[in-house]
Short mmCIF file of C-alpha atoms in Angstrom, two decimals:
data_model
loop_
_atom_site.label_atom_id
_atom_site.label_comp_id
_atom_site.label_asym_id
_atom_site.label_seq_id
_atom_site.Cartn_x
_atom_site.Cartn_y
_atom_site.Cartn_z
CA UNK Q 1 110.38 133.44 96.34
CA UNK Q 2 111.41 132.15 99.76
CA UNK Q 3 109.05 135.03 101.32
CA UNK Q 4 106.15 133.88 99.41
CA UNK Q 5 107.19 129.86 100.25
CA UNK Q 6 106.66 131.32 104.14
CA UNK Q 7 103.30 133.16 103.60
CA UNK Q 8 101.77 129.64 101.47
CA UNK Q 9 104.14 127.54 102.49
CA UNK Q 10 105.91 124.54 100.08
CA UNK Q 11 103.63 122.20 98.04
CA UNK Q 12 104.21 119.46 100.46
CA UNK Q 13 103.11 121.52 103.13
CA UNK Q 14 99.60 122.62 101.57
CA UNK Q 15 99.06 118.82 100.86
CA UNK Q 16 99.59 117.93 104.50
CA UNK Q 17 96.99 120.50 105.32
CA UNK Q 18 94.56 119.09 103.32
CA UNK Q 19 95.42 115.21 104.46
CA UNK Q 20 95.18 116.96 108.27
CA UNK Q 21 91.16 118.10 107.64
CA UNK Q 22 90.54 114.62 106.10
CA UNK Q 23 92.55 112.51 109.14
CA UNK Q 24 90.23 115.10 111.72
CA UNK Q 25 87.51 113.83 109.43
CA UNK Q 26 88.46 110.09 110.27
CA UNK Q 27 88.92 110.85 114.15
CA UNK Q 28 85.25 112.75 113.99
CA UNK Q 29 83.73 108.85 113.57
CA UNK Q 30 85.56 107.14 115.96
CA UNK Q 31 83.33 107.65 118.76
CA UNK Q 32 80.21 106.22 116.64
CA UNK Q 33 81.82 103.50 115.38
CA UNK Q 34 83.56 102.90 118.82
CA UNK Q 35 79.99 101.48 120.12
CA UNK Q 36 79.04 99.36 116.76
CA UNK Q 37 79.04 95.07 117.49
CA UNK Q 38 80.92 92.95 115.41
CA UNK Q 39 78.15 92.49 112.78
CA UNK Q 40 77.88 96.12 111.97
CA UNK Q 41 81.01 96.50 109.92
CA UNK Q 42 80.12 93.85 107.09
CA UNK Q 43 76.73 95.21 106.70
CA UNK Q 44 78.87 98.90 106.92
CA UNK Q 45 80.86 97.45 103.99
CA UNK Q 46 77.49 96.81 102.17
CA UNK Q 47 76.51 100.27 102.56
CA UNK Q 48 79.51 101.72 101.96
CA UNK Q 49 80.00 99.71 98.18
CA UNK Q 50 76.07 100.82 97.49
CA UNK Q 51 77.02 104.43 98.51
CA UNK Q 52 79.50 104.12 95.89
CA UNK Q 53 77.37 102.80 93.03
CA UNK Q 54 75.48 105.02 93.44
CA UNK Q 55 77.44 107.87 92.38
CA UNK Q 56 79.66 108.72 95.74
CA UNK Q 57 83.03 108.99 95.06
CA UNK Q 58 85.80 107.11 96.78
CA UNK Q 59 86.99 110.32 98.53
CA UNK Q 60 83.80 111.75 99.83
CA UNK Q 61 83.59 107.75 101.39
CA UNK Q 62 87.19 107.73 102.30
CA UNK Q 63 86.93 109.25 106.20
CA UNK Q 64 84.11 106.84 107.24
CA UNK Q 65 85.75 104.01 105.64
CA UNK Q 66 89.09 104.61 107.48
CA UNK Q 67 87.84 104.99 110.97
CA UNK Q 68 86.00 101.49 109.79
CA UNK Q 69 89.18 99.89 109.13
CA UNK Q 70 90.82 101.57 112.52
CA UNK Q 71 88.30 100.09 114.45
CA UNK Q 72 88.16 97.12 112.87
CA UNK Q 73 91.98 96.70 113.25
CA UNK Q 74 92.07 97.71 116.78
CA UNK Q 75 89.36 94.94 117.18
CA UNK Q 76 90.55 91.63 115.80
CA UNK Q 77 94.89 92.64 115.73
CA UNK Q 78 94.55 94.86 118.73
CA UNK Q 79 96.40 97.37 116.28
CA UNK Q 80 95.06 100.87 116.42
CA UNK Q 81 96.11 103.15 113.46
CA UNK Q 82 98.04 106.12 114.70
CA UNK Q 83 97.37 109.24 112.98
CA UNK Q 84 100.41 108.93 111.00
CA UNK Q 85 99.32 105.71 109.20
CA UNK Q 86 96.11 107.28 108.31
CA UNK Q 87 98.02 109.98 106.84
CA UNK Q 88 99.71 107.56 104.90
CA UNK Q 89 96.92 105.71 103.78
CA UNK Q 90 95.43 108.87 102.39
CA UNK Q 91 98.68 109.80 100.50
CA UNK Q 92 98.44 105.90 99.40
CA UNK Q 93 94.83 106.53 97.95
CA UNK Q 94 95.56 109.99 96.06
CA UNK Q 95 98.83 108.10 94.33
CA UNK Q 96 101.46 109.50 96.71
CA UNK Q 97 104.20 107.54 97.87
CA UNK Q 98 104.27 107.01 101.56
CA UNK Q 99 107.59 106.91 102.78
CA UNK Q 100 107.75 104.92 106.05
CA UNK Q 101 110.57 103.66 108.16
CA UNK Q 102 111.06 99.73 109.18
CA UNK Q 103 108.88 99.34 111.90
CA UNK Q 104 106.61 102.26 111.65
CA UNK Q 105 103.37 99.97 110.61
CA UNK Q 106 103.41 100.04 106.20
CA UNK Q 107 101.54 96.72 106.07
CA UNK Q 108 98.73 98.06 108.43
CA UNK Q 109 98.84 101.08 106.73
CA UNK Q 110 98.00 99.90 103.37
CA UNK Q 111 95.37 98.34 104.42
CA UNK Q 112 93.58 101.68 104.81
CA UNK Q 113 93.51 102.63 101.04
CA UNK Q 114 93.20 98.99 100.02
CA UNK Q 115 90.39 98.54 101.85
CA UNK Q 116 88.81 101.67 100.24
CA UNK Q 117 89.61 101.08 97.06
CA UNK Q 118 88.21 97.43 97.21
CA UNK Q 119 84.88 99.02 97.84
CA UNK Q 120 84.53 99.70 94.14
CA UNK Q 121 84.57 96.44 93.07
CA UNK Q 122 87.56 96.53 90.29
CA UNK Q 123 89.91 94.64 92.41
CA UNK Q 124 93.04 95.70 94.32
CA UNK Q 125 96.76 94.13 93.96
CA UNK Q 126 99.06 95.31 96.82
CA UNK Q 127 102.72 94.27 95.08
CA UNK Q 128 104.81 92.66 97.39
CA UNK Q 129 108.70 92.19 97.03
CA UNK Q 130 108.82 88.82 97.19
CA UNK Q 131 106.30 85.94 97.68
CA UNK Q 132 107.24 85.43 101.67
CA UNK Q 133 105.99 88.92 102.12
CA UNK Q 134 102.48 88.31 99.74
CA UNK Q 135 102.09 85.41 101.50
CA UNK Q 136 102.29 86.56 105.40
CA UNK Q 137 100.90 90.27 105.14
CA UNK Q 138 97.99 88.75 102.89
CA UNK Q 139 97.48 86.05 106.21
CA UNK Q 140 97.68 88.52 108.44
CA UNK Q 141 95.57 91.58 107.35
CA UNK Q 142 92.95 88.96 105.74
CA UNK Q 143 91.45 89.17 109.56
CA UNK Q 144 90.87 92.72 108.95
CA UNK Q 145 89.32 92.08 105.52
CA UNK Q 146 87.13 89.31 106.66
CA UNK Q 147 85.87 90.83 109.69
CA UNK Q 148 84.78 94.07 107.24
CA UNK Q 149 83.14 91.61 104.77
CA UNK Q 150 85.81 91.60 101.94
CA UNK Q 151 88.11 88.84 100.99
CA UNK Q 152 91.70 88.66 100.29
CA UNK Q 153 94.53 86.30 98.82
CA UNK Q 154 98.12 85.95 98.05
CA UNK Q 155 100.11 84.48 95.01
CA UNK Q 156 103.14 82.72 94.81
CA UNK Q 157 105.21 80.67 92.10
CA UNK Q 158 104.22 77.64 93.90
CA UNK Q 159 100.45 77.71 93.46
CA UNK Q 160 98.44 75.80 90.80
CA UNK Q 161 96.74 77.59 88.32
CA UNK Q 162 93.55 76.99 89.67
CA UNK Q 163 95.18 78.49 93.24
CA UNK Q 164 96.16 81.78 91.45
CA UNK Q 165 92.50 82.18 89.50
CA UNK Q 166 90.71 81.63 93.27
CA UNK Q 167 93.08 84.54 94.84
CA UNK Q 168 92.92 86.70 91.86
CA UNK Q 169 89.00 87.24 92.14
CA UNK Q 170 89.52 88.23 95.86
CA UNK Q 171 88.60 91.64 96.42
CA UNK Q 172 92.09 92.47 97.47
CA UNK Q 173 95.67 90.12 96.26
CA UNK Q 174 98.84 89.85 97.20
CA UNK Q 175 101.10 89.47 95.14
CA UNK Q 176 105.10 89.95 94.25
CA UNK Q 177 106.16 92.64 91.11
CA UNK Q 178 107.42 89.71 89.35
CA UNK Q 179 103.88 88.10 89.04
CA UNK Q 180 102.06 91.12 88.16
CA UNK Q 181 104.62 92.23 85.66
#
């Protein structure tokens, strides 16, 4: 078994091989979207959702839309994805879990798959441990989702009901475990 495990290698390796082509993917669109002006990336949004409806699937979108949100990021946070944040997004998007250290960029990185998955239109909830967190990773990564023509909010205990139905038809919420459960 352990020969065969060096000829293929281990399951995790084989995935990482396949997140690798789609990150070179990404990098393959930076140059293009490198020389786009600030108005390009809503209307790029706009495309991007009608590409979708109209049969695309969210993978076959994913590299473009990454290297959107990169450059977008870089842009208005002056916070460049490294390749290892793309990587996670992508794990983030096929259901993986993304371990990531403190420090090592998890709120910029989920912005990557959120951001993708938003494009479909169903609504995205990134749960939050607490409603501090919701609150200040919603206000801070909202630039990013404005700026690409999608909205975003945040709820906490404290907000009126009216509050909670405005964030909650965002294209992308906030929002602790305890709410959502």
């Amino acid at each position: 078994m352990n020969v065969l495990k060096k000829i293929i290698g281990s399951r995790n390796d084989r995935i990482l091989k396949n997140y690798q082509k789609i990150l070179n993917s990404v990098n393959s669109f930076s140059n293009e979207i490198s020389k786009f002006n600030n108005n390009d990336f809503p209307n790029s949004t706009a495309k991007l959702k009608e590409e979708y409806k109209n049969g695309k699937s969210l993978d076959e979108i994913l590299p473009y839309a990454y290297a959107l949100v990169r450059e977008a990021s870089d842009r208005i946070m002056k916070m460049r994805h490294f390749d290892e944040q793309i990587l996670g997004g992508i794990a983030l998007h096929y259901g993986k879990i993304a371990e990531m250290k403190t420090g090592e960029g998890k709120t910029l990185t989920i912005v990557l798959a959120a951001y993708l998955n938003a494009l479909s239109k169903k609504g995205v909830h990134i749960v939050t441990v607490n409603d501090y967190l919701a609150k200040r990773d919603c206000e801070n990564m909202k630039r990013i989702y404005n700026f690409l023509g999608l909205t975003a909010g945040y709820i906490n205990n404290d907000q009126t009901d009216e509050e909670r139905k405005l964030n909650y038809n965002c294209d992308i919420t906030y929002a602790t475990n305890s709410e959502l459960g």
